[in-house]
Short mmCIF file of C-alpha atoms and ligand atoms in Angstrom, two decimals:
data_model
loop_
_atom_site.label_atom_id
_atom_site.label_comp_id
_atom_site.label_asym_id
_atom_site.label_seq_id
_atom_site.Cartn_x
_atom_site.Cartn_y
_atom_site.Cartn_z
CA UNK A 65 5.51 36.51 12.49
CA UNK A 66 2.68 34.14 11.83
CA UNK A 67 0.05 33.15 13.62
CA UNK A 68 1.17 31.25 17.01
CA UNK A 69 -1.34 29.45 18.68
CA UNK A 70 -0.57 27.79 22.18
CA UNK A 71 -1.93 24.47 22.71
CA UNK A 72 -3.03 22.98 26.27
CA UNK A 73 -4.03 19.28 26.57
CA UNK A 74 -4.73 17.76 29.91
CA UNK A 75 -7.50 15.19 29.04
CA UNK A 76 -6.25 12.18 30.59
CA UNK A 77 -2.52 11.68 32.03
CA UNK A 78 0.09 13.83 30.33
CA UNK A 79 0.36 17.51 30.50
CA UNK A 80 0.96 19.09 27.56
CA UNK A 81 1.84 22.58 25.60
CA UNK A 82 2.95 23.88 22.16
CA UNK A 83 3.38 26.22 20.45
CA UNK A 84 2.37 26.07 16.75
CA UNK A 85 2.83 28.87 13.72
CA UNK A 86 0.13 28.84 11.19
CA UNK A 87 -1.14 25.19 11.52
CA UNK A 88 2.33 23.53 10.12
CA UNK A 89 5.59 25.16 12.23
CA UNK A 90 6.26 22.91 15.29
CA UNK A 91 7.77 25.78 17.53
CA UNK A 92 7.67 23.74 20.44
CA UNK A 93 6.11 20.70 21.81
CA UNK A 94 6.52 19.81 25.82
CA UNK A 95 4.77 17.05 27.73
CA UNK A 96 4.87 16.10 31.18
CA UNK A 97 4.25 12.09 31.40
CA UNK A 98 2.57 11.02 34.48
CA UNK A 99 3.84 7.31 33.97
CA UNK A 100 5.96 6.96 36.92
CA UNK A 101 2.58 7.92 38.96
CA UNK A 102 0.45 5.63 37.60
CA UNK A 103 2.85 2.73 37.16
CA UNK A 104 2.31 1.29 40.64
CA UNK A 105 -1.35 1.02 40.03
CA UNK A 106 -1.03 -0.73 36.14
CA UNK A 107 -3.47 2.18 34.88
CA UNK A 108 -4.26 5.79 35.31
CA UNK A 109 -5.88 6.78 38.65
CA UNK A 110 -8.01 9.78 38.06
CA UNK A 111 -7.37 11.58 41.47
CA UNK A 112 -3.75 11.51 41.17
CA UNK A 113 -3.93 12.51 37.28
CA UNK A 114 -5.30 15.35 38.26
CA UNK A 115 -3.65 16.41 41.03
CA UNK A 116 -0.12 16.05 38.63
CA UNK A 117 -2.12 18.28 36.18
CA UNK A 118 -2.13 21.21 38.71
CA UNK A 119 1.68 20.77 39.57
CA UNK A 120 2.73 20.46 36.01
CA UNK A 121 0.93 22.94 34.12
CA UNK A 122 2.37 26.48 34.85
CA UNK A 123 5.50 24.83 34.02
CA UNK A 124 4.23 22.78 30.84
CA UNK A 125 3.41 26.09 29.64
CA UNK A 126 6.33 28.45 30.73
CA UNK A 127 8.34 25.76 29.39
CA UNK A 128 6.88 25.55 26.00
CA UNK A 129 6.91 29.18 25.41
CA UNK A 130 10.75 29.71 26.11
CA UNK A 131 10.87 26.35 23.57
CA UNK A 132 9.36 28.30 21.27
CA UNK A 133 11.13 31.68 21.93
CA UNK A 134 8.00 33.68 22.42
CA UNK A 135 6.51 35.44 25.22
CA UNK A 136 2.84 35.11 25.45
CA UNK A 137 2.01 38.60 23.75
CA UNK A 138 3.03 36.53 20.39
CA UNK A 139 -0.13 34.39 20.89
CA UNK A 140 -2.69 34.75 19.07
CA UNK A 141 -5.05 32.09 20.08
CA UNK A 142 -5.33 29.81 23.50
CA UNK A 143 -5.87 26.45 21.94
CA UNK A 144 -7.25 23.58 24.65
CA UNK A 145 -8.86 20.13 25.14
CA UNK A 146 -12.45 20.43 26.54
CA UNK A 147 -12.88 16.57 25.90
CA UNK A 148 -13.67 13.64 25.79
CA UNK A 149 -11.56 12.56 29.23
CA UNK A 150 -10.69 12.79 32.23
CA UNK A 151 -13.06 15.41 33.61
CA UNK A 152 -10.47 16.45 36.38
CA UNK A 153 -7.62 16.24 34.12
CA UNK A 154 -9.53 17.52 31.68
CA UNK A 155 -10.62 21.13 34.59
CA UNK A 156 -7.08 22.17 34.84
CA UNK A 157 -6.04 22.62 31.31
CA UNK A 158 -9.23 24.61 30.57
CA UNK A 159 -9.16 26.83 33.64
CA UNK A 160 -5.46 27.41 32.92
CA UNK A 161 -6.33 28.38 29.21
CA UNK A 162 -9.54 30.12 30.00
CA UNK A 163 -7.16 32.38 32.37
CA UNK A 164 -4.83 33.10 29.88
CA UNK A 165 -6.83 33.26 27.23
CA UNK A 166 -9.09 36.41 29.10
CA UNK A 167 -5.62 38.02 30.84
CA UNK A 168 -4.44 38.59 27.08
CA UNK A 169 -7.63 39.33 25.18
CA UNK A 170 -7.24 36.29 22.77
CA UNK A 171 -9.56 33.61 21.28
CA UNK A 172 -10.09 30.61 23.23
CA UNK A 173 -10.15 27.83 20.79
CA UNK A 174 -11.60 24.71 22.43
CA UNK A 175 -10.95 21.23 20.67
CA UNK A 176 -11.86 17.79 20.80
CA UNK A 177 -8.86 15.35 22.01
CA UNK A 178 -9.72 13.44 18.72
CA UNK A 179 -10.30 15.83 16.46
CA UNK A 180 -6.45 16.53 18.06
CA UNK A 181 -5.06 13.27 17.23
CA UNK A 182 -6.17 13.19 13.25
CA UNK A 183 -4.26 17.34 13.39
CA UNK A 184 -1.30 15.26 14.36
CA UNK A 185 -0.81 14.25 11.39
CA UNK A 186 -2.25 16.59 8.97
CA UNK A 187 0.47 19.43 10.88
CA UNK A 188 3.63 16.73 10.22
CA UNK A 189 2.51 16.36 6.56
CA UNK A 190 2.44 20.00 6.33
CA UNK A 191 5.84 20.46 7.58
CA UNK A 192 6.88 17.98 4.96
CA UNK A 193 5.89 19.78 2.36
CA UNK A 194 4.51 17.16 -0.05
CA UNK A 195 1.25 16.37 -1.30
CA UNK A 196 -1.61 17.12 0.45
CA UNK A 197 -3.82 14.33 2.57
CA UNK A 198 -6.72 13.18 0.04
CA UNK A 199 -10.19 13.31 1.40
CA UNK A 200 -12.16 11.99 2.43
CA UNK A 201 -10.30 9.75 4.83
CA UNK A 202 -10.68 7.09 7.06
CA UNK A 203 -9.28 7.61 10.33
CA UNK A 204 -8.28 4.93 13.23
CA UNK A 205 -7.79 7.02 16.47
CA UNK A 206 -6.16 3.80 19.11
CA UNK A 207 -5.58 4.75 22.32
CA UNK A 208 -5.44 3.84 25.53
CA UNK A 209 -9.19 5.38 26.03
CA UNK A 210 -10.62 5.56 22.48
CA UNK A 211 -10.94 3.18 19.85
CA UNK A 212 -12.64 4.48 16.77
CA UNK A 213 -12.89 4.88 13.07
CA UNK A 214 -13.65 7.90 11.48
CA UNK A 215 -15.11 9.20 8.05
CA UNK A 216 -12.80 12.39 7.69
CA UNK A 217 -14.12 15.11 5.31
CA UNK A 218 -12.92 18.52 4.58
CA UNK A 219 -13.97 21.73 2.74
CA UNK A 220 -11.14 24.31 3.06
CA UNK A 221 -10.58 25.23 6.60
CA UNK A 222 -13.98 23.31 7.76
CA UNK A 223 -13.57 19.31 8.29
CA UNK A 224 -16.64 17.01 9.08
CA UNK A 225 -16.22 13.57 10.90
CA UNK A 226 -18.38 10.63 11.24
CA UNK A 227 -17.82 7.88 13.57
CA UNK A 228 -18.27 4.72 11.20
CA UNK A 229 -17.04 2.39 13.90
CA UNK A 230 -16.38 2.69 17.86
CA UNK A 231 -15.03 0.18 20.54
CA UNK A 232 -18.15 -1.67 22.65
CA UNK A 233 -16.24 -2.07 25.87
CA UNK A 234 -12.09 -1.53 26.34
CA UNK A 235 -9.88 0.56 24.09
CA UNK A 236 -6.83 -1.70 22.34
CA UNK A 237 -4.51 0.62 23.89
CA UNK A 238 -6.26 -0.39 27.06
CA UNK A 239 -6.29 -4.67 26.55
CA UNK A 240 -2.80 -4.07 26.10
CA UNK A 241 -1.78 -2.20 29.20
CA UNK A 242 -4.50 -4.90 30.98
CA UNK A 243 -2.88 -7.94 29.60
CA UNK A 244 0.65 -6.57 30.37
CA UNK A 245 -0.55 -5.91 33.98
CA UNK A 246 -1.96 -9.54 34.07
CA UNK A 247 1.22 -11.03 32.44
CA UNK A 248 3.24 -9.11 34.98
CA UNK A 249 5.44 -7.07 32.22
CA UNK A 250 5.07 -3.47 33.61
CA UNK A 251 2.98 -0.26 32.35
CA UNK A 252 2.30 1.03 29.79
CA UNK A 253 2.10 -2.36 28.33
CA UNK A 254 1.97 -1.16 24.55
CA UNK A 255 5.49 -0.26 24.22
CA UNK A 256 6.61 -3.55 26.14
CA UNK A 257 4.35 -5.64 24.13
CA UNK A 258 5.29 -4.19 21.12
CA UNK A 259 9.04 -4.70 21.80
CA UNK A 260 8.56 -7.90 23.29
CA UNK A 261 6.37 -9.73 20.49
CA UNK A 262 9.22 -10.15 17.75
CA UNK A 263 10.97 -12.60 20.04
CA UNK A 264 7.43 -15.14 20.64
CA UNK A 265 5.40 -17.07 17.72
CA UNK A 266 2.64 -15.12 16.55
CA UNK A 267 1.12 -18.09 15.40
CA UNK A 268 0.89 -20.12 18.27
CA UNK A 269 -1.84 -19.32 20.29
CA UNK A 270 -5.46 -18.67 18.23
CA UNK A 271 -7.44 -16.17 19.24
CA UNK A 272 -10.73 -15.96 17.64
CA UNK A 273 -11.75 -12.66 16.52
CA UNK A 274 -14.64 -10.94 17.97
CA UNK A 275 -17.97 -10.75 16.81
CA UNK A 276 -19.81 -7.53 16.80
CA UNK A 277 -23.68 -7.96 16.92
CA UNK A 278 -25.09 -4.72 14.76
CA UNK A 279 -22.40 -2.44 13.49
CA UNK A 280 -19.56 -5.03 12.19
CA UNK A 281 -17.15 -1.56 11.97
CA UNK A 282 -17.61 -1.70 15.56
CA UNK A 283 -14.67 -3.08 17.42
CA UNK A 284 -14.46 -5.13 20.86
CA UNK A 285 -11.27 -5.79 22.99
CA UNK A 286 -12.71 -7.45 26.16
CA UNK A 287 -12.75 -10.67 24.60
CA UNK A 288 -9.75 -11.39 24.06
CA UNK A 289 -8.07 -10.30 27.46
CA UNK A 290 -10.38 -12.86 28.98
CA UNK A 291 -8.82 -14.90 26.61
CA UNK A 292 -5.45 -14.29 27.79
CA UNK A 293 -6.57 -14.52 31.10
CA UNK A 294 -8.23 -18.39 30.65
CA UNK A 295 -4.93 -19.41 28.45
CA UNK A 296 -2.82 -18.20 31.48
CA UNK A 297 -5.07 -20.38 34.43
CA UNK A 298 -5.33 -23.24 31.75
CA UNK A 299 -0.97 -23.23 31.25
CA UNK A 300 -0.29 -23.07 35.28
CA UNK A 301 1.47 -19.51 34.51
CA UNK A 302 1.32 -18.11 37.83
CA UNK A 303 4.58 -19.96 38.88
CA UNK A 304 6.43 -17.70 36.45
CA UNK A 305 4.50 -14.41 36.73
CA UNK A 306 4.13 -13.65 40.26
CA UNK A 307 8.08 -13.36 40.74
CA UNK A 308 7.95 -11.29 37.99
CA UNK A 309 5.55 -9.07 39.21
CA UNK A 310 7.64 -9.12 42.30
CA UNK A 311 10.75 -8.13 40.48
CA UNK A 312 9.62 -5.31 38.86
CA UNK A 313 8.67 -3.77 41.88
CA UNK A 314 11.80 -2.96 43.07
CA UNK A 315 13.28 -2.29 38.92
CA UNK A 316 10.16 -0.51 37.13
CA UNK A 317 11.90 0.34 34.03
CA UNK A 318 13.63 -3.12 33.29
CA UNK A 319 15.69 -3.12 29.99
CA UNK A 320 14.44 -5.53 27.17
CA UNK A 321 17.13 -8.02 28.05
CA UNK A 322 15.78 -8.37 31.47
CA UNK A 323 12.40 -8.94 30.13
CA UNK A 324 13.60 -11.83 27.94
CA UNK A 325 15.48 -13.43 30.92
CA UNK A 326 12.13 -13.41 32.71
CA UNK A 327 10.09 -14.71 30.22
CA UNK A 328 9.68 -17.99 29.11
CA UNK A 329 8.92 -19.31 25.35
CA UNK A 330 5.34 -19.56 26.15
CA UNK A 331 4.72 -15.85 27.80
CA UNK A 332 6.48 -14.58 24.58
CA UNK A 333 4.32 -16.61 22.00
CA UNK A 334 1.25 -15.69 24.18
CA UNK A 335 2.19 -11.93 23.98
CA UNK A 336 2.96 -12.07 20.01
CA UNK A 337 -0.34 -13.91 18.90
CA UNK A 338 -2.30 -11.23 21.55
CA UNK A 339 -0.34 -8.45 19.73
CA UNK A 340 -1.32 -9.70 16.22
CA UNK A 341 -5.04 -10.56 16.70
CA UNK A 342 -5.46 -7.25 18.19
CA UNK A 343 -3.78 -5.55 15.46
CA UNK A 344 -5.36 -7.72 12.86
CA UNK A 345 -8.51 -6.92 13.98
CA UNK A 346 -8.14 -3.08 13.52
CA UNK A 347 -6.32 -3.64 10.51
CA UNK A 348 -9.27 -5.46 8.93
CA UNK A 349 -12.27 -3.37 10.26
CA UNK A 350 -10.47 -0.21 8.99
CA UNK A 351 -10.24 -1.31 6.00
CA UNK A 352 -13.99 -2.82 5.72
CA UNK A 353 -14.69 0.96 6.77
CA UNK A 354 -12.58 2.49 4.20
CA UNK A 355 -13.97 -0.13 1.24
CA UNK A 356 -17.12 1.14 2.52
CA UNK A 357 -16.87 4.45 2.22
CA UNK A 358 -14.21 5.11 -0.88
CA UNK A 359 -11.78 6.92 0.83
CA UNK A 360 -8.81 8.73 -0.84
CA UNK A 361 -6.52 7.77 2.21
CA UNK A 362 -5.87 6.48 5.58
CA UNK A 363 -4.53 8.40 8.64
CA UNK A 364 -3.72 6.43 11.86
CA UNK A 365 -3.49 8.10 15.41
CA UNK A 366 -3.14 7.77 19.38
CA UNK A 367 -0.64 5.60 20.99
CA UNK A 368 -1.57 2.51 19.64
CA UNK A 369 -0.02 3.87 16.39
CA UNK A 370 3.37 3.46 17.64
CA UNK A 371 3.24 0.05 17.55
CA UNK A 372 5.32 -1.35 14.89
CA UNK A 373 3.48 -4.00 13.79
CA UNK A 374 0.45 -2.28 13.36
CA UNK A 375 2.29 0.65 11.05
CA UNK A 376 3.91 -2.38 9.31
CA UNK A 377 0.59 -4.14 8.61
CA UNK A 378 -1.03 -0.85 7.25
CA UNK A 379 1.67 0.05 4.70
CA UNK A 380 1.45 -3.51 3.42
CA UNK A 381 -1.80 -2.97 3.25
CA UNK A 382 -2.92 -5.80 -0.32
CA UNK A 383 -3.03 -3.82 -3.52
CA UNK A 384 -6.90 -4.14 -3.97
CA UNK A 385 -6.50 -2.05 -0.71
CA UNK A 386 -3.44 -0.19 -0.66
CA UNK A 387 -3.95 3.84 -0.44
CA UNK A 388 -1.92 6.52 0.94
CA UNK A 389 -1.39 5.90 4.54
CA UNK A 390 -0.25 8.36 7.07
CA UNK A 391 0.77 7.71 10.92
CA UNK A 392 2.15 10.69 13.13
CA UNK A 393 5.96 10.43 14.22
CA UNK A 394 5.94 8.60 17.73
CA UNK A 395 6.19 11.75 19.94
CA UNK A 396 3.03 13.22 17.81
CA UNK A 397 0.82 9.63 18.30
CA UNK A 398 0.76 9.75 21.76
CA UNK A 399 -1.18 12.90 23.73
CA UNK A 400 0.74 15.83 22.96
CA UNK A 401 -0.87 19.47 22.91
CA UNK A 402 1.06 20.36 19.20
CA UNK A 403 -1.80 18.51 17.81
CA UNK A 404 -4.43 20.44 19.63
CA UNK A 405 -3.05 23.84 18.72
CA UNK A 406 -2.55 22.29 14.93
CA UNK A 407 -6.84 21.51 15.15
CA UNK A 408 -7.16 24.98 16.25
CA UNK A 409 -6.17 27.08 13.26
CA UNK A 410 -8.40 26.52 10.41
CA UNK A 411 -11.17 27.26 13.48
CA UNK A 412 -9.21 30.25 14.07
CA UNK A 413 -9.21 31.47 10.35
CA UNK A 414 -13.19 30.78 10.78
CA UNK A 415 -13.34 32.81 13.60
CA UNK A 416 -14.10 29.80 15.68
CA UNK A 417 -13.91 30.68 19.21
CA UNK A 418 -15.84 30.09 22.37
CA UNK A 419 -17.01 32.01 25.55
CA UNK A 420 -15.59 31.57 28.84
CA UNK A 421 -17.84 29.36 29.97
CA UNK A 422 -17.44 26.40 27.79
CA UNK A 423 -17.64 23.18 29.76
CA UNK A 424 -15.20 20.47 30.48
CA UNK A 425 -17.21 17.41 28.61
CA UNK A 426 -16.15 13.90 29.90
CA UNK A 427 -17.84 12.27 26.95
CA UNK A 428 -17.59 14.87 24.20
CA UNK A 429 -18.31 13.31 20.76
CA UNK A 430 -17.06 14.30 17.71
O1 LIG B 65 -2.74 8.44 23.05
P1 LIG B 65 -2.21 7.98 24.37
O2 LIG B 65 -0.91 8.58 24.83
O3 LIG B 65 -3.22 8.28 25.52
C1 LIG B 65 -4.57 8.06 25.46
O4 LIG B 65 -5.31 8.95 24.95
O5 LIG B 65 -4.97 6.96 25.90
O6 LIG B 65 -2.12 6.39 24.33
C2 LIG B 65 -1.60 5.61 25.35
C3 LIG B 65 -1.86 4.15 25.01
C4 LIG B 65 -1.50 3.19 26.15
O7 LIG B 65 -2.57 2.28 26.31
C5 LIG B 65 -0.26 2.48 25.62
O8 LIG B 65 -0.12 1.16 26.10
C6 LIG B 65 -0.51 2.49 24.14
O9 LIG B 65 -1.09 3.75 23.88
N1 LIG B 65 0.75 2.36 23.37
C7 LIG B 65 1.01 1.31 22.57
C8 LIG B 65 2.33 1.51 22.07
N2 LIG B 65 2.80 2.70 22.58
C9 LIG B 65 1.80 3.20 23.36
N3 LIG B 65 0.29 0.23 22.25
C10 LIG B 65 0.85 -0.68 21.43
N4 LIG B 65 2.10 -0.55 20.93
C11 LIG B 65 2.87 0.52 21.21
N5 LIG B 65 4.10 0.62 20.70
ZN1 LIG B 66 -5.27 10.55 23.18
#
């Protein structure tokens, strides 16, 4: 038997535990989505994240160690989000892992949640088997709370980031879930956007892209949901979002069809050109940042990276900028705790580990 480390991530509103054999075996990977709490509020409240936390996690975890056919004398790590987050979210999966982590006289391996999402996908292209990632690397982590590029760099089991470029004020994964909630089309509002934008004109309304004082790697979303939210006062569109919003009260999980019944022309071309100014702008500041720094390749991560027009724009990237570039599978972009226990094992073959008293940080950087 390898080594099996068991993830726990709790940072902001899934619940989640794997269990992971020498950095690249998926044994298991279970997470408990909070969406159906949240989705009455169009974003994550805090007090109820957490209080989900406590009722999923003893579960999550049972869960993803029958998954993985192991019993928790296999482990030989506790693997766990201490930030950045959620700090109540982010109390429950440490305490949980600092418990088991002292019951079983094992390393606790604490990781950052975006150190975690970058793992994501160096553990799938392990499991494939091919070529290595190249470094150094640029990294986009998109998410519903971060926003960031990062200068990845790695000597054997030891990696180094630098953040070359960070969001001023809202995430992208967050201007989408804010314009969707404005628009009236249900939360999340990445996954509905993203579904939603083939059938509009990207083209039809201009958005123009934000300007950056300072840093121009550094990346600003506000803008253009203000944007949205002047083009929908300008157009009168109240009339046809308000019974929308009523609608979906009573159907939260409306099909796409239903969607395009309740949507007129001009809600669908506003939602396309949104979606591709958003993703145009991270496109083009990732790539400024990888020009910059002469990277080898290109690894995208967080949920934002599900979006399809956004994986589409990368891998036709121009050929004065085309490199290797590498998303996670869908289940892997989003939170997930496989990713955290994937971070943890070159620490553990340091000997990385930390005492029992390692904090919760709300605003750990990386
Ligand atoms: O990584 P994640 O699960 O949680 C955070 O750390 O925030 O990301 C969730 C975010 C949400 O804002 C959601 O709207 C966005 O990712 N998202 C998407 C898509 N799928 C999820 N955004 C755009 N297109 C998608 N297909
Ligand atoms: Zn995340």
């Amino acid at each position: 038997m390898g080594v099996r480390i068991l993830g726990i991530e709790s940072s902001c509103d899934e619940t989640a535990a794997a269990v992971v054999e020498d950095g690249a075996r998926l044994l298991s990977s279970v997470v408990a989505s909070q969406v159906a709490t949240h989705r009455p509020y169009g974003g994550i409240v805090p007090e109820l994240a957490s209080r989900e936390h406590l009722r999923a996690i003893v579960p999550v975890v049972g869960q993803a160690l029958v998954e993985a056919g192991c019993s928790l004398r296999d482990l030989r790590a506790i693997a766990v989000t201490h930030g950045p987050g959620l700090v109540g979210s982010l109390l429950v999966g440490l305490t949980y892992a600092k418990a088991l982590a002292l019951s079983l006289r094992i390393p606790l391996i604490p990781v950052n949640h975006l150190e975690g999402h970058i793992h994501a996908v160096l553990l799938e292209e392990g499991m494939r088997q091919g070529a290595e990632i190249e470094f150094p690397a640029l990294a986009l982590v998109v998410s519903g709370g971060h926003t960031m590029t990062l200068l990845a760099g790695r000597s054997g089991n030891r990696f180094q980031y630098t953040v070359l470029g960070k969001t001023r004020d809202d995430a992208a994964g967050e201007a989408f879930d804010k314009v969707a909630k404005l628009l009236a089309l249900g939360y999340p509002g990445g996954p509905i956007i993203d579904r939603l934008a083939p059938h509009g004109d990207a083209a039809a309304v201009r958005f123009t892209p934000p300007k950056t004082k300072g840093n121009p790697l550094d990346f600003s979303f506000s803008g253009i949901k203000t944007a949205v939210l002047r083009y929908v006062q300008a157009q009168a569109m109240a009339e046809e979002i308000e019974p929308r919003r009523e609608a979906l009260r009573t159907q939260p999980a409306a099909p796409l069809e239903w969607y395009l019944r309740m949507c007129s022309r001009r809600t669908l071309d506003l939602v396309a050109s949104f979606q591709a100014a958003v993703v145009e702008d991270l496109v083009s500041r990732s790539v400024a940042a990888a020009r910059q720094h002469d990277v080898r390749s290109l690894i995208v991560s967080g949920g934002v990276a599900c979006n399809s027009l956004l994986r589409r724009r990368f891998r036709r990237l121009p050929p004065a900028d085309a490199m290797p570039v590498y998303f996670p599978s869908p289940a892997l972009s989003t939170d997930n705790a496989a990713m955290i226990a994937a971070a943890a094992y070159p620490k553990y073959l340091e000997s990385e580990s930390a005492g029992l008293d390692v904090p919760a940080d709300a605003g750990l950087a990386l």
